[in-house]
Coordinates of C-alpha atoms (C1' of nucleotides) in Angstrom, one line a residue:
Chain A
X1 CA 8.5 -1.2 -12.1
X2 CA 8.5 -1.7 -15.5
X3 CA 6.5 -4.4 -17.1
X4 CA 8.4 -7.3 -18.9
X5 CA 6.1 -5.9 -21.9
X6 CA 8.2 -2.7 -21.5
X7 CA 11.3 -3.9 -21.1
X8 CA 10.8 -6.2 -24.1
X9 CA 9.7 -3.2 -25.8
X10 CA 12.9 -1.6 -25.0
X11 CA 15.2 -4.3 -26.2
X12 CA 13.5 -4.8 -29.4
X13 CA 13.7 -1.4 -30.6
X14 CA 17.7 -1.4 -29.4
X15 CA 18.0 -4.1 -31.7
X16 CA 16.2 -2.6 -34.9
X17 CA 18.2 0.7 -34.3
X18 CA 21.5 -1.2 -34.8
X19 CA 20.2 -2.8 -37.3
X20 CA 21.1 0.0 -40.0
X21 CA 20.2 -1.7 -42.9
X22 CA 17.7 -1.0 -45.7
X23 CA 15.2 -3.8 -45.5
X24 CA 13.1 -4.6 -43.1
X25 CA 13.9 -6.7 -40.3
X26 CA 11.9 -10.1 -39.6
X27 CA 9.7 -10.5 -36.7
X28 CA 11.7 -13.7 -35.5
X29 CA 15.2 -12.5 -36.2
X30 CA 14.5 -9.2 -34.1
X31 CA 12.6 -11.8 -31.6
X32 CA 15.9 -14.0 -31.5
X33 CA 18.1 -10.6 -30.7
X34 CA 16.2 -9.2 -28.0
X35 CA 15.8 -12.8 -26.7
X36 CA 11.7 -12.1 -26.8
X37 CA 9.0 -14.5 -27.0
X38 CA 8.0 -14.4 -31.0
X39 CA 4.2 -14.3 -30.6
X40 CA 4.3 -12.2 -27.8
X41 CA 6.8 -9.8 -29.7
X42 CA 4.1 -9.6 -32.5
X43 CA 1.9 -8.0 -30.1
X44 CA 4.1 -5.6 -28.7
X45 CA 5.4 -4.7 -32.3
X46 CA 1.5 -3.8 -33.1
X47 CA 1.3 -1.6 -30.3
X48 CA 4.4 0.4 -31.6
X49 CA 2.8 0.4 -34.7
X50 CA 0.1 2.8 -33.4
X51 CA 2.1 4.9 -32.2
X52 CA 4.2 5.3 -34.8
X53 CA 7.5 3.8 -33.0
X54 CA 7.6 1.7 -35.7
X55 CA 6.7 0.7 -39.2
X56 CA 6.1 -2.7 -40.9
X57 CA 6.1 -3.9 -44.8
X58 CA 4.3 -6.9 -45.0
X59 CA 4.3 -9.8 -47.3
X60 CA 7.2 -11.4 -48.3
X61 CA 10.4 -9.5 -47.8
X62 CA 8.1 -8.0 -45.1
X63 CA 9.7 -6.6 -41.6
X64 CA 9.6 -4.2 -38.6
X65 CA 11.9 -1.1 -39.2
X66 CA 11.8 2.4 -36.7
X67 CA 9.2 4.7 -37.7
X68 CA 11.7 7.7 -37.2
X69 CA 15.4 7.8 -36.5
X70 CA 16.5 6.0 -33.5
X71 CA 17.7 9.9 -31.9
X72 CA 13.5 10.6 -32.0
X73 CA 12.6 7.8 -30.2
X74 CA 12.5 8.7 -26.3
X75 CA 12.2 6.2 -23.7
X76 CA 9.6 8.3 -22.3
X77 CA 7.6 7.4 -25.8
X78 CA 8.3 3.5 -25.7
X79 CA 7.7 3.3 -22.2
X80 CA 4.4 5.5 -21.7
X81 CA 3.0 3.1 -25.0
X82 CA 3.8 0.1 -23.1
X83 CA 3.6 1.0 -19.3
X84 CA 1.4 3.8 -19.5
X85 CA 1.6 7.6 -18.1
X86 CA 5.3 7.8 -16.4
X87 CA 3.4 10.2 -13.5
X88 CA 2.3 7.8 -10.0
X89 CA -0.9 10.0 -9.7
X90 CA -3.1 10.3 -12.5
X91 CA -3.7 14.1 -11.3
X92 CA 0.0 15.0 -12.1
X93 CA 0.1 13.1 -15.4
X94 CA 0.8 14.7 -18.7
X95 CA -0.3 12.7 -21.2
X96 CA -3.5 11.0 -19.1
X97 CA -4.4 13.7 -16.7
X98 CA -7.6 13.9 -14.7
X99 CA -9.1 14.8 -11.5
X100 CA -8.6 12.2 -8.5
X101 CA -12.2 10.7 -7.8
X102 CA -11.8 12.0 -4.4
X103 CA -9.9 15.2 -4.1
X104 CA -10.7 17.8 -2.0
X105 CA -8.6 20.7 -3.9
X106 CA -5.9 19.9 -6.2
X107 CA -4.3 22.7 -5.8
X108 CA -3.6 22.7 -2.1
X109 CA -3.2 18.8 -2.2
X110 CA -0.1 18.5 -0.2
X111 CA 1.0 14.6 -2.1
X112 CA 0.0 16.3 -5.7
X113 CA 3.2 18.3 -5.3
X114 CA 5.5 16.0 -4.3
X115 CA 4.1 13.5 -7.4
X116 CA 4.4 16.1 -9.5
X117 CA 8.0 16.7 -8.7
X118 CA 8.5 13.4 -9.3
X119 CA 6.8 12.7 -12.4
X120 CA 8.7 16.1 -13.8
X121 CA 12.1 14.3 -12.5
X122 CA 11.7 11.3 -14.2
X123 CA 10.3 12.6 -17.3
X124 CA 13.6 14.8 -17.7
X125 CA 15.1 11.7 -17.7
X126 CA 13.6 9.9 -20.0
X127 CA 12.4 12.4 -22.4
X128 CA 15.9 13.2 -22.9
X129 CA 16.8 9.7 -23.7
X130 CA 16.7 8.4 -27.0
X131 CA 17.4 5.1 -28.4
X132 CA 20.5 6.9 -30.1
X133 CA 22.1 8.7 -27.6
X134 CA 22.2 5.2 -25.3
X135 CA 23.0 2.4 -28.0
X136 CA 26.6 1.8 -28.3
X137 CA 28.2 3.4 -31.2
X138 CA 29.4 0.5 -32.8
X139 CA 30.1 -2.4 -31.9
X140 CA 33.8 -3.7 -32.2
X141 CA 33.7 -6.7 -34.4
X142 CA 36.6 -8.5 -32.2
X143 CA 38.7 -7.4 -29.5
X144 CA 40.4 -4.4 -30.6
Chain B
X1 CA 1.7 4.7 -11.4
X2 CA 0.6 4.5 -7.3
X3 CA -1.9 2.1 -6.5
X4 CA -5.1 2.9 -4.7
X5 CA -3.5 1.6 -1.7
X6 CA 0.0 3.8 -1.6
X7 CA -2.8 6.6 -2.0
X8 CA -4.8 5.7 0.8
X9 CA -1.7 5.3 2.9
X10 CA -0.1 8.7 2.2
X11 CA -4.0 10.5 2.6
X12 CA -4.1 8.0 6.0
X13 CA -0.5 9.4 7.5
X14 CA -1.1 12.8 6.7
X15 CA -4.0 13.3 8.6
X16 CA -2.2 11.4 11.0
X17 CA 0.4 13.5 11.3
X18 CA -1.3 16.8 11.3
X19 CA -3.9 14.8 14.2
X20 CA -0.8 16.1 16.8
X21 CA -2.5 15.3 20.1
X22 CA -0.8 12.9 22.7
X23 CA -3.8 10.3 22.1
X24 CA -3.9 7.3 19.3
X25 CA -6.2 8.3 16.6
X26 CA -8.8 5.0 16.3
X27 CA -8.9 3.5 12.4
X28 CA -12.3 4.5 11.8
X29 CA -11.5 8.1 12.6
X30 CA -8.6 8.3 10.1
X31 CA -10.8 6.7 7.7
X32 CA -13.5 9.2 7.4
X33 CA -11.2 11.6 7.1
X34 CA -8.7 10.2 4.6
X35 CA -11.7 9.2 3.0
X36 CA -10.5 5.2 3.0
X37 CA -12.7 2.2 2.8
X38 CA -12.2 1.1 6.8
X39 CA -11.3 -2.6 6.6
X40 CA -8.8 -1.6 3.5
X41 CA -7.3 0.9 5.7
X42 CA -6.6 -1.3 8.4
X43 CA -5.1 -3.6 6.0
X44 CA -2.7 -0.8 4.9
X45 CA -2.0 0.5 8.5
X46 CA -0.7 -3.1 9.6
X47 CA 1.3 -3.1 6.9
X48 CA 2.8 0.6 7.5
X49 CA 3.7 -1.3 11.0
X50 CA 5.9 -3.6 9.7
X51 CA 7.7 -1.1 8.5
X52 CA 7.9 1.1 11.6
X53 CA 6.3 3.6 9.3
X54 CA 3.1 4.4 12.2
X55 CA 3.0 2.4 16.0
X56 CA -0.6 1.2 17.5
X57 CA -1.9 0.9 20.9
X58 CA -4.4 -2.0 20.8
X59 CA -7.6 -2.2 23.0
X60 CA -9.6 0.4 24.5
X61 CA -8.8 3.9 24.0
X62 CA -6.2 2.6 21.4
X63 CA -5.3 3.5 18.2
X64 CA -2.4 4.5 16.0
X65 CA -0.2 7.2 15.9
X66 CA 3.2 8.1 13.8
X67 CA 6.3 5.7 14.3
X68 CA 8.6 8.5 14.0
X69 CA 8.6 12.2 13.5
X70 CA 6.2 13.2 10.7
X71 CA 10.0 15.0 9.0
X72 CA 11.7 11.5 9.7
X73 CA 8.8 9.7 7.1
X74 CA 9.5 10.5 3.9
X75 CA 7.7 9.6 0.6
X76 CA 9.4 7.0 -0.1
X77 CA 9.6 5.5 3.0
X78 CA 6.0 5.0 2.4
X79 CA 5.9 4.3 -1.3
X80 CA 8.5 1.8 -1.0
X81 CA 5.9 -0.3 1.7
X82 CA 2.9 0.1 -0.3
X83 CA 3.9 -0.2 -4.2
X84 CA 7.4 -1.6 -4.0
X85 CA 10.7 -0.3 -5.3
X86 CA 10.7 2.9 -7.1
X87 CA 13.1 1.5 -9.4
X88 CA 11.8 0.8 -13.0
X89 CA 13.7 -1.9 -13.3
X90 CA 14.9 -4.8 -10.4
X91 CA 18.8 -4.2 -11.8
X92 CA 18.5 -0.8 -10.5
X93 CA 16.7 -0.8 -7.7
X94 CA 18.0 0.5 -4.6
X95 CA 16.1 -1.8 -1.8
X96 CA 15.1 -5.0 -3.9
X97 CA 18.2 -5.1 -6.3
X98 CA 18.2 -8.2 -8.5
X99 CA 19.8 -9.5 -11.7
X100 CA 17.8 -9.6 -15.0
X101 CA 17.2 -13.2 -15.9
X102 CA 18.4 -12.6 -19.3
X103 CA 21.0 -9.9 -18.9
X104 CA 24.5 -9.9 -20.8
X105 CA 26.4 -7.6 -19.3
X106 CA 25.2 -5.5 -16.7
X107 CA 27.7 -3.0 -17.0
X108 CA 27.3 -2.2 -20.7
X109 CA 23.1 -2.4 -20.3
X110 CA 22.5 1.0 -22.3
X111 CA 18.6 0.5 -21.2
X112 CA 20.1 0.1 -17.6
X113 CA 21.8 3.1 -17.4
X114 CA 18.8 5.2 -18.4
X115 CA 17.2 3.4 -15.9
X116 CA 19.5 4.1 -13.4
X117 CA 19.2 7.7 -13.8
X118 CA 15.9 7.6 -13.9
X119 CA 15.4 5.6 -10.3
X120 CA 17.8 8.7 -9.3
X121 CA 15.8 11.3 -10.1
X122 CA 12.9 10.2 -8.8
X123 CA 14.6 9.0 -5.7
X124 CA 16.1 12.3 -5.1
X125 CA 12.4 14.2 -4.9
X126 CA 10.8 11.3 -2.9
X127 CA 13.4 10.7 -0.3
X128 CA 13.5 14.3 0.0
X129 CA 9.4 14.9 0.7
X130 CA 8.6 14.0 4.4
X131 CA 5.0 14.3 6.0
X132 CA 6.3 17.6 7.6
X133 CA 7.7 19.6 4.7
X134 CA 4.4 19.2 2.9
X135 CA 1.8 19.3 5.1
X136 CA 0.3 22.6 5.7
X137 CA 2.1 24.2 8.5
X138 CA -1.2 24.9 10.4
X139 CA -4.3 24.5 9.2
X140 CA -6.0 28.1 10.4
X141 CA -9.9 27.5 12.0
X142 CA -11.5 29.6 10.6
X143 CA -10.9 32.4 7.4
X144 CA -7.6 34.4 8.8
Chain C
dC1 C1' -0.9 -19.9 -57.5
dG2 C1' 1.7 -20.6 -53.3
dA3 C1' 4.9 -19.4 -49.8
dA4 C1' 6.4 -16.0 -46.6
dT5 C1' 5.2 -12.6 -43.6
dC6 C1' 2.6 -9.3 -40.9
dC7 C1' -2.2 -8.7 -38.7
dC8 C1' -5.8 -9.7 -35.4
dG9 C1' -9.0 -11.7 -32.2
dA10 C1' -9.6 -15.1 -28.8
dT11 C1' -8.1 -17.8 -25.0
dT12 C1' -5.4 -19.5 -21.2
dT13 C1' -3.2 -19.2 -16.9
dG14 C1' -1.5 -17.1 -13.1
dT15 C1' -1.0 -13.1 -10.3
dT16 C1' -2.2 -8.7 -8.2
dC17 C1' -5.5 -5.3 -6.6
dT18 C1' -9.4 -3.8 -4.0
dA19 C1' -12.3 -4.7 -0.7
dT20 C1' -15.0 -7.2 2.7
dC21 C1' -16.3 -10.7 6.5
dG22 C1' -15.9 -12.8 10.7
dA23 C1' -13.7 -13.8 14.6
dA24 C1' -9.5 -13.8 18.0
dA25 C1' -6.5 -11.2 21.0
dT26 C1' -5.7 -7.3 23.9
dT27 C1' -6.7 -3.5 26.9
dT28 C1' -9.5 -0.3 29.5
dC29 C1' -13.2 0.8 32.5
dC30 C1' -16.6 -0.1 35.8
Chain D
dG1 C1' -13.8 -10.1 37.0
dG2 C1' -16.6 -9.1 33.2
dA3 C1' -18.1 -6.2 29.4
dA4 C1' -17.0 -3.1 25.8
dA5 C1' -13.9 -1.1 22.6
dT6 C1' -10.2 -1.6 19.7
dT7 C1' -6.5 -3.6 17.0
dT8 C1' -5.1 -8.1 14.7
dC9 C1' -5.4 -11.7 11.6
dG10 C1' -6.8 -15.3 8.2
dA11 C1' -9.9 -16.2 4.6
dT12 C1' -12.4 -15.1 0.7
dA13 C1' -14.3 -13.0 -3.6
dG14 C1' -14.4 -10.5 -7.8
dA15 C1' -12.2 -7.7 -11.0
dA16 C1' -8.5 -6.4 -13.5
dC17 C1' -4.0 -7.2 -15.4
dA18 C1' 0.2 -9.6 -17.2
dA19 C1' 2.5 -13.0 -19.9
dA20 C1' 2.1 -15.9 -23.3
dT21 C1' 0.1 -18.8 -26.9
dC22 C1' -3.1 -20.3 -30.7
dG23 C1' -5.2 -20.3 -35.0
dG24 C1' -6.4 -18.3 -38.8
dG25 C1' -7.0 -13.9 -42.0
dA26 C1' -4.8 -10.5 -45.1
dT27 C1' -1.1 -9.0 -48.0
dT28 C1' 2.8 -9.2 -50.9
dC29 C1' 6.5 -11.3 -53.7
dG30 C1' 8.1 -14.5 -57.0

DNA sequence: CGAATCCCGATTTGTTCTATCGAAATTTCC
DNA sequence: GGAAATTTCGATAGAACAAATCGGGATTCG
């Protein structure tokens, strides 16, 4: 499961995408959006930061905007920032491998294949999902 | 990512199931040679129970052995016990589905439907893995 | 300067994870 | 019938983590 950190994540940067304007957008208007906690937002906005999900001006007139364009943002990326490695082993993990404390030989480890099969599943999934490719188009103003 | 104790429990079950005498196999056996904390393990056994996942035999001579055929337990039959729902997400999951507190529309939930296929791919490897398919087929005595 | 805004460290509160202890219940064996 | 072996069960402890908040520092605009 995801952590409400993550899904939190997730919302907010759905929100900034459709946001298509020029200037930045406010910490409390993306917070009132994605229906997030403001301070706790702040935080997770800061972690994004890092990674270079986003980017800030700060100061008046200051904001959050993406750090790249919404169809370069995988939810493997948001979620692996937030959640950590998408693998359940940390032997099978891409991005935060190493050696099981107590494994014998990881290369006839009979569960090592099966998590590895499912850490490759998953991350075809969500490697191949960007914040593009899911947001809705656009959104009809009224009924059509 | 797996916690220590859906580790334990797959290591636990597969040297249970490639134990294929008649006789129970006593905790403290399976935990020297899953290499799991004893009292933890006995824990995690009581719990794979519940699920009908491994049957016991209490008293003398007792002991616990598979609930079912070692093909018949799959991965997630034992992940599912141990560390929940595979599901990233309650709205998508399978066995503990629930509402989002703060969900608009389920049915337009772009984050959802990445979700979704996620939970499916990862489903589709672990309810596919059993205790038989990956186990060694026979574990040869000595260098063939 | 002063107001608006992001930045950052600390703290709080509650929950989960890992592991252990001690004793009760059950069964076998003599 | 009694002793020994074994599972069962409830309680506990400490560490780590999650969710959220607080207060103030740093930066920029007007």
């Amino acid at each position: 499961m995801l952590s409400q950190k993550g899904r939190y994540a997730l919302r907010a940067l759905l929100v900034l995408s459709e946001h298509s304007g020029e200037r930045p957008m406010m910490i409390s208007e993306i917070a009132a959006q994605a229906k997030v906690p403001r301070k706790f937002l702040e935080q997770i906005l800061l972690d994004l930061k890092r990674r270079g999900i986003v980017r800030s001006v700060r100061g008046r007139q200051g904001g959050y905007m993406l750090g790249r364009a919404p169809k370069d943002i995988t939810f493997a990326d948001v979620i692996r920032q937030t959640d950590g490695p998408l693998a359940l082993s940390p032997c099978v993990s891409a991005t935060a491998y190493h050696r099981c404390a107590d494994c014998v030989d990881e290369a006839t480890c009979a569960i090592r294949k099966v998590l590895l099969a499912a850490r490759d599943a998953t991350a075809a999934v969500l490697e191949s999902s960007n914040l593009a490719s899911t947001a809705p188009l656009r959104r009809p103003r009224r009924a059509a």
